[in-house]
Amino acid sequence: MSLRTLAVIGTGLIGTSVALAARRQGVTVYLSDRDESAARTAEDLGAGRAAPPPEPVDLAVVAVPPSLVAPVLAESQARRLALSYTDVASVKSRTEREILATAPDPTRYVGGHPMAGREWSGPRAARAELFRERTWVLTPTRLTSKRAFDRTLDLIALCGAVPRVMRARAHDEAVALTSHAPHLVASLMAARLRDGSAEAAHLAGQGLRDVTRIARGDSRLWSDILESNAAAVAEILTRLQEDLTGVLAALHDLASPGPAVPGGTGTGGGGVVPVPGRHALVDLLDRGIAGVGGLDGAGGGRRGAPGRPEAPAFPVAGGR
């Protein structure tokens, strides 16, 4: 199966990047956005035509915030925009429940989430190569038809991404840890910079810029994402809070005068450092090193052949 026509609803960073990748492969793309200027900008960038298709397209990509996916899908299906549908929202469980309850034909839909992005938003930030060798999660429901699943696989292949099938809840728990909570932590750190001195800004190095880079993301979009995945994100932040409480106790221990032992980590190795606080910090730092090491080889999706799915976690239904 190969895609000939595609509709992209929402011409932000991800939607326009999908459209650019599809156009590069010769697919006819139709663009729409509630902000007509965004759709026209995407059109000017070569992402497709900012016009409705003359007949149902092979696949429609719903590229809107999580809370809008279900109503946009229902409206699109009601006007028969496409033969099959997918989305690119970063939260799946709530969206899946709403779609199963409200979509005119949920068999024609499969949830999707490309694990790619940038700190910038809008169509001008889009790149056709954004998804190359990146993981693209699919979350088929018990009703998803093989035709909808296969058409979405075709889209993933022409974008050069690597498909991975997951259940919606498992996906949401994973991205809470790997994306949503990190964005909040980056924002918390970046917000502290507002209270910093002018001298501190001049001393900011690449480490701080790496930590805070994603804090530039669209605040309205991210508030929607965090609300849609609030429980999973809260669970991660609760664990972080527990770790932070231990770190604070260690730092207060180190900062307060009291019994100490020689042979600490001061200059020349001859300083004196309270042992409990030092050990607590070293333990946390070591756990951090181990955690980062676990990312080595995973590469955010740079494993396997682009366009070839891993074994589905569960079967999809037959259908149109």
Tab-separated table of C-alpha atoms in Angstrom:
chain	number	residue	atom	x	y	z
A	1	MET	CA	0.000	0.000	0.000
A	2	SER	CA	1.238	3.520	-0.730
A	3	LEU	CA	-0.195	6.916	0.175
A	4	ARG	CA	-1.217	9.142	-2.681
A	5	THR	CA	-3.097	11.855	-0.799
A	6	LEU	CA	-2.839	13.239	2.733
A	7	ALA	CA	-4.660	15.848	4.794
A	8	VAL	CA	-2.897	17.575	7.681
A	9	ILE	CA	-5.100	19.321	10.244
A	10	GLY	CA	-2.946	21.700	12.266
A	11	THR	CA	0.085	23.323	10.675
A	12	GLY	CA	2.376	23.772	13.658
A	13	LEU	CA	5.837	22.275	13.972
A	14	ILE	CA	4.800	18.611	13.807
A	15	GLY	CA	1.957	18.889	11.313
A	16	THR	CA	3.978	20.962	8.872
A	17	SER	CA	6.993	18.657	9.262
A	18	VAL	CA	4.768	15.667	8.387
A	19	ALA	CA	3.453	17.544	5.364
A	20	LEU	CA	6.944	18.511	4.177
A	21	ALA	CA	8.162	14.916	4.501
A	22	ALA	CA	5.133	13.639	2.571
A	23	ARG	CA	5.531	16.228	-0.190
A	24	ARG	CA	9.198	15.244	-0.549
A	25	GLN	CA	7.961	11.720	-1.365
A	26	GLY	CA	5.487	12.945	-3.970
A	27	VAL	CA	2.307	12.759	-1.860
A	28	THR	CA	-0.397	15.337	-2.575
A	29	VAL	CA	-1.028	17.171	0.712
A	30	TYR	CA	-3.942	19.361	1.777
A	31	LEU	CA	-3.495	21.684	4.753
A	32	SER	CA	-5.905	23.218	7.239
A	33	ASP	CA	-5.621	25.132	10.491
A	34	ARG	CA	-8.004	27.230	12.547
A	35	ASP	CA	-5.319	29.917	12.149
A	36	GLU	CA	-5.519	30.488	8.403
A	37	SER	CA	-2.248	32.421	8.391
A	38	ALA	CA	-0.432	29.351	9.751
A	39	ALA	CA	-1.849	27.195	6.955
A	40	ARG	CA	-0.843	29.771	4.346
A	41	THR	CA	2.661	29.952	5.821
A	42	ALA	CA	2.959	26.164	5.582
A	43	GLU	CA	1.746	26.354	1.992
A	44	ASP	CA	4.380	28.989	1.193
A	45	LEU	CA	7.019	26.653	2.649
A	46	GLY	CA	6.016	23.964	0.161
A	47	ALA	CA	4.124	21.740	2.598
A	48	GLY	CA	1.014	21.406	0.424
A	49	ARG	CA	-2.148	23.269	-0.551
A	50	ALA	CA	-4.094	25.275	2.024
A	51	ALA	CA	-7.416	24.063	0.649
A	52	PRO	CA	-9.930	21.271	1.249
A	53	PRO	CA	-9.406	18.126	-0.859
A	54	PRO	CA	-11.844	17.495	-3.712
A	55	GLU	CA	-12.477	13.934	-2.466
A	56	PRO	CA	-11.596	11.883	0.622
A	57	VAL	CA	-7.838	11.547	1.025
A	58	ASP	CA	-6.086	8.292	1.899
A	59	LEU	CA	-5.087	9.463	5.379
A	60	ALA	CA	-5.750	12.476	7.583
A	61	VAL	CA	-3.242	13.489	10.266
A	62	VAL	CA	-4.785	15.326	13.225
A	63	ALA	CA	-1.961	17.553	14.501
A	64	VAL	CA	-3.674	19.490	17.284
A	65	PRO	CA	-3.248	19.600	21.095
A	66	PRO	CA	-4.385	16.453	22.960
A	67	SER	CA	-7.638	17.939	24.266
A	68	LEU	CA	-8.770	18.778	20.711
A	69	VAL	CA	-7.989	15.489	18.966
A	70	ALA	CA	-11.311	13.751	19.665
A	71	PRO	CA	-13.591	16.642	18.613
A	72	VAL	CA	-11.491	17.406	15.523
A	73	LEU	CA	-11.523	13.732	14.537
A	74	ALA	CA	-15.293	13.501	15.011
A	75	GLU	CA	-15.853	16.588	12.867
A	76	SER	CA	-13.468	15.361	10.170
A	77	GLN	CA	-15.099	11.955	9.994
A	78	ALA	CA	-18.554	13.518	9.858
A	79	ARG	CA	-17.554	15.393	6.689
A	80	ARG	CA	-15.736	12.347	5.285
A	81	LEU	CA	-12.379	14.035	4.982
A	82	ALA	CA	-10.378	10.796	4.721
A	83	LEU	CA	-10.498	7.018	4.416
A	84	SER	CA	-8.296	6.610	7.505
A	85	TYR	CA	-7.133	8.830	10.366
A	86	THR	CA	-4.269	9.161	12.813
A	87	ASP	CA	-2.994	11.814	15.195
A	88	VAL	CA	0.358	12.992	16.545
A	89	ALA	CA	-0.583	14.059	20.071
A	90	SER	CA	1.801	13.222	22.897
A	91	VAL	CA	-0.908	11.868	25.253
A	92	LYS	CA	-2.940	8.832	24.184
A	93	SER	CA	-5.081	7.330	26.995
A	94	ARG	CA	-7.558	10.159	27.443
A	95	THR	CA	-7.730	10.766	23.704
A	96	GLU	CA	-8.400	7.084	23.067
A	97	ARG	CA	-11.268	6.985	25.575
A	98	GLU	CA	-12.860	10.085	24.074
A	99	ILE	CA	-12.521	8.813	20.511
A	100	LEU	CA	-14.040	5.429	21.311
A	101	ALA	CA	-16.987	7.280	22.872
A	102	THR	CA	-17.508	10.014	20.265
A	103	ALA	CA	-15.967	9.197	16.865
A	104	PRO	CA	-18.491	8.244	14.153
A	105	ASP	CA	-16.194	5.395	13.032
A	106	PRO	CA	-13.329	4.559	15.427
A	107	THR	CA	-12.277	1.610	13.225
A	108	ARG	CA	-10.734	4.099	10.811
A	109	TYR	CA	-8.445	5.633	13.478
A	110	VAL	CA	-5.106	4.663	14.996
A	111	GLY	CA	-3.349	6.762	17.611
A	112	GLY	CA	0.150	7.957	16.845
A	113	HIS	CA	2.978	9.941	18.418
A	114	PRO	CA	6.266	10.719	16.653
A	115	MET	CA	8.998	11.046	19.258
A	116	ALA	CA	10.578	14.112	17.715
A	117	GLY	CA	10.380	17.848	18.179
A	118	ARG	CA	12.237	21.084	18.606
A	119	GLU	CA	12.237	23.843	21.189
A	120	TRP	CA	10.708	26.167	18.581
A	121	SER	CA	7.072	26.057	17.473
A	122	GLY	CA	5.058	27.008	14.421
A	123	PRO	CA	5.305	26.093	10.737
A	124	ARG	CA	8.543	27.983	10.154
A	125	ALA	CA	10.297	25.666	12.631
A	126	ALA	CA	9.221	22.599	10.637
A	127	ARG	CA	11.740	20.290	8.957
A	128	ALA	CA	11.048	17.447	6.507
A	129	GLU	CA	13.814	15.385	8.131
A	130	LEU	CA	12.512	15.898	11.686
A	131	PHE	CA	11.373	12.283	12.064
A	132	ARG	CA	14.269	10.496	10.376
A	133	GLU	CA	15.267	7.442	12.430
A	134	ARG	CA	13.095	8.596	15.328
A	135	THR	CA	10.606	6.351	17.112
A	136	TRP	CA	6.970	6.828	16.052
A	137	VAL	CA	4.577	5.189	18.510
A	138	LEU	CA	1.306	3.653	17.349
A	139	THR	CA	-1.479	2.881	19.839
A	140	PRO	CA	-4.158	0.903	17.973
A	141	THR	CA	-7.387	0.294	19.856
A	142	ARG	CA	-9.368	-2.938	19.887
A	143	LEU	CA	-11.388	-1.489	16.988
A	144	THR	CA	-8.598	-0.172	14.759
A	145	SER	CA	-8.800	-1.640	11.247
A	146	LYS	CA	-5.825	-3.141	9.473
A	147	ARG	CA	-6.310	-0.636	6.644
A	148	ALA	CA	-5.972	2.352	8.996
A	149	PHE	CA	-2.970	0.737	10.673
A	150	ASP	CA	-1.230	0.009	7.363
A	151	ARG	CA	-1.836	3.482	5.957
A	152	THR	CA	-0.286	5.005	9.046
A	153	LEU	CA	2.682	2.658	8.715
A	154	ASP	CA	3.089	3.983	5.163
A	155	LEU	CA	3.187	7.523	6.517
A	156	ILE	CA	5.817	6.568	9.084
A	157	ALA	CA	7.912	4.911	6.379
A	158	LEU	CA	7.874	7.917	4.064
A	159	CYS	CA	8.874	10.118	7.029
A	160	GLY	CA	11.845	7.796	7.653
A	161	ALA	CA	10.765	6.992	11.203
A	162	VAL	CA	10.784	3.724	13.175
A	163	PRO	CA	7.329	2.481	14.263
A	164	ARG	CA	6.737	1.008	17.701
A	165	VAL	CA	3.379	-0.343	18.887
A	166	MET	CA	2.361	0.300	22.495
A	167	ARG	CA	-0.737	0.377	24.633
A	168	ALA	CA	-1.970	3.906	25.302
A	169	ARG	CA	-1.467	3.778	29.079
A	170	ALA	CA	2.076	2.379	28.787
A	171	HIS	CA	2.897	5.141	26.317
A	172	ASP	CA	1.604	7.862	28.642
A	173	GLU	CA	3.552	6.529	31.606
A	174	ALA	CA	6.720	6.386	29.507
A	175	VAL	CA	6.450	9.910	28.102
A	176	ALA	CA	5.647	11.281	31.564
A	177	LEU	CA	9.137	10.136	32.549
A	178	THR	CA	11.002	10.900	29.327
A	179	SER	CA	9.298	14.087	28.104
A	180	HIS	CA	6.571	15.691	30.191
A	181	ALA	CA	8.217	15.761	33.631
A	182	PRO	CA	11.586	16.814	32.116
A	183	HIS	CA	9.847	19.755	30.442
A	184	LEU	CA	8.456	20.895	33.780
A	185	VAL	CA	11.844	20.489	35.459
A	186	ALA	CA	13.491	22.515	32.680
A	187	SER	CA	10.856	25.224	33.130
A	188	LEU	CA	11.365	25.273	36.899
A	189	MET	CA	15.099	25.757	36.442
A	190	ALA	CA	14.616	28.354	33.715
A	191	ALA	CA	12.134	30.271	35.892
A	192	ARG	CA	14.850	30.622	38.570
A	193	LEU	CA	16.909	32.574	36.045
A	194	ARG	CA	14.437	35.450	36.261
A	195	ASP	CA	15.553	36.013	39.848
A	196	GLY	CA	19.249	35.632	39.098
A	197	SER	CA	21.747	38.470	38.878
A	198	ALA	CA	23.001	39.988	35.645
A	199	GLU	CA	26.386	38.492	36.449
A	200	ALA	CA	24.851	35.011	36.571
A	201	ALA	CA	23.534	35.396	33.035
A	202	HIS	CA	27.030	36.218	31.804
A	203	LEU	CA	28.359	33.068	33.435
A	204	ALA	CA	25.758	30.743	31.904
A	205	GLY	CA	27.480	27.954	30.011
A	206	GLN	CA	26.395	25.160	27.726
A	207	GLY	CA	25.343	22.945	30.627
A	208	LEU	CA	22.659	25.379	31.741
A	209	ARG	CA	21.573	25.947	28.146
A	210	ASP	CA	21.200	22.189	27.648
A	211	VAL	CA	19.145	21.844	30.841
A	212	THR	CA	16.784	24.715	30.004
A	213	ARG	CA	16.578	24.463	26.184
A	214	ILE	CA	13.162	22.788	26.056
A	215	ALA	CA	11.663	25.403	28.388
A	216	ARG	CA	11.175	27.541	25.256
A	217	GLY	CA	8.236	25.344	24.163
A	218	ASP	CA	4.769	26.783	23.529
A	219	SER	CA	3.243	27.308	26.997
A	220	ARG	CA	-0.365	26.845	25.818
A	221	LEU	CA	0.412	23.575	24.074
A	222	TRP	CA	2.416	22.294	27.032
A	223	SER	CA	-0.258	23.193	29.564
A	224	ASP	CA	-2.692	21.128	27.464
A	225	ILE	CA	-0.253	18.199	27.345
A	226	LEU	CA	0.390	18.304	31.094
A	227	GLU	CA	-3.310	18.520	31.922
A	228	SER	CA	-4.023	15.534	29.656
A	229	ASN	CA	-1.343	13.414	31.346
A	230	ALA	CA	-1.529	14.946	34.828
A	231	ALA	CA	-1.674	11.746	36.903
A	232	ALA	CA	1.374	10.118	35.288
A	233	VAL	CA	3.403	13.333	35.471
A	234	ALA	CA	2.434	13.866	39.124
A	235	GLU	CA	3.709	10.370	39.953
A	236	ILE	CA	7.139	11.146	38.452
A	237	LEU	CA	7.341	14.525	40.193
A	238	THR	CA	6.411	12.914	43.529
A	239	ARG	CA	9.439	10.641	43.215
A	240	LEU	CA	11.601	13.612	42.243
A	241	GLN	CA	10.308	15.455	45.293
A	242	GLU	CA	11.419	12.576	47.489
A	243	ASP	CA	14.898	12.669	45.952
A	244	LEU	CA	15.038	16.450	46.263
A	245	THR	CA	14.136	16.231	49.955
A	246	GLY	CA	17.108	13.938	50.470
A	247	VAL	CA	19.410	16.241	48.506
A	248	LEU	CA	18.320	19.254	50.546
A	249	ALA	CA	18.976	17.405	53.787
A	250	ALA	CA	22.444	16.450	52.541
A	251	LEU	CA	23.255	20.016	51.488
A	252	HIS	CA	22.069	21.451	54.816
A	253	ASP	CA	24.229	18.863	56.550
A	254	LEU	CA	27.232	19.918	54.472
A	255	ALA	CA	26.583	23.620	55.022
A	256	SER	CA	26.166	23.458	58.811
A	257	PRO	CA	29.099	23.399	61.233
A	258	GLY	CA	29.467	20.174	63.109
A	259	PRO	CA	31.535	17.046	63.517
A	260	ALA	CA	33.511	16.223	60.390
A	261	VAL	CA	36.175	13.753	59.387
A	262	PRO	CA	39.414	14.395	57.496
A	263	GLY	CA	40.032	13.133	53.973
A	264	GLY	CA	37.095	14.808	52.238
A	265	THR	CA	36.854	16.041	48.700
A	266	GLY	CA	38.279	19.530	49.194
A	267	THR	CA	41.208	20.953	47.216
A	268	GLY	CA	44.229	18.698	47.548
A	269	GLY	CA	42.187	16.000	49.279
A	270	GLY	CA	42.903	17.430	52.719
A	271	GLY	CA	39.574	19.076	53.457
A	272	VAL	CA	37.054	17.989	56.042
A	273	VAL	CA	33.541	17.082	54.927
A	274	PRO	CA	30.631	15.661	56.888
A	275	VAL	CA	30.358	12.045	55.717
A	276	PRO	CA	26.541	11.511	55.679
A	277	GLY	CA	25.843	14.474	53.391
A	278	ARG	CA	28.713	13.627	51.093
A	279	HIS	CA	27.620	10.010	50.772
A	280	ALA	CA	24.030	11.030	49.993
A	281	LEU	CA	25.170	13.340	47.196
A	282	VAL	CA	27.570	10.795	45.731
A	283	ASP	CA	24.782	8.200	45.762
A	284	LEU	CA	22.436	10.511	43.861
A	285	LEU	CA	25.130	11.498	41.361
A	286	ASP	CA	26.002	7.845	40.787
A	287	ARG	CA	22.339	6.985	40.217
A	288	GLY	CA	22.174	9.840	37.720
A	289	ILE	CA	25.191	8.506	35.838
A	290	ALA	CA	23.577	5.060	35.727
A	291	GLY	CA	20.298	6.536	34.483
A	292	VAL	CA	21.958	8.435	31.650
A	293	GLY	CA	23.913	5.291	30.785
A	294	GLY	CA	20.626	3.510	30.226
A	295	LEU	CA	19.923	5.878	27.336
A	296	ASP	CA	23.081	4.810	25.487
A	297	GLY	CA	22.099	2.685	22.529
A	298	ALA	CA	18.423	3.627	22.747
A	299	GLY	CA	19.045	6.796	20.760
A	300	GLY	CA	15.473	8.068	20.767
A	301	GLY	CA	14.460	5.640	18.061
A	302	ARG	CA	17.685	5.216	16.116
A	303	ARG	CA	17.447	1.448	16.141
A	304	GLY	CA	15.950	-0.818	13.524
A	305	ALA	CA	15.026	-0.069	9.944
A	306	PRO	CA	12.889	2.996	9.263
A	307	GLY	CA	9.353	2.086	8.338
A	308	ARG	CA	9.481	-1.489	9.706
A	309	PRO	CA	7.346	-2.030	12.812
A	310	GLU	CA	8.311	-4.022	15.826
A	311	ALA	CA	5.906	-6.834	16.672
A	312	PRO	CA	2.488	-5.375	17.557
A	313	ALA	CA	1.670	-5.499	21.258
A	314	PHE	CA	-1.829	-6.700	20.369
A	315	PRO	CA	-3.712	-7.460	17.140
A	316	VAL	CA	-5.752	-4.910	15.248
A	317	ALA	CA	-9.146	-5.659	13.818
A	318	GLY	CA	-9.813	-6.305	10.161
A	319	GLY	CA	-11.757	-3.692	8.260
A	320	ARG	CA	-11.721	-0.941	5.725
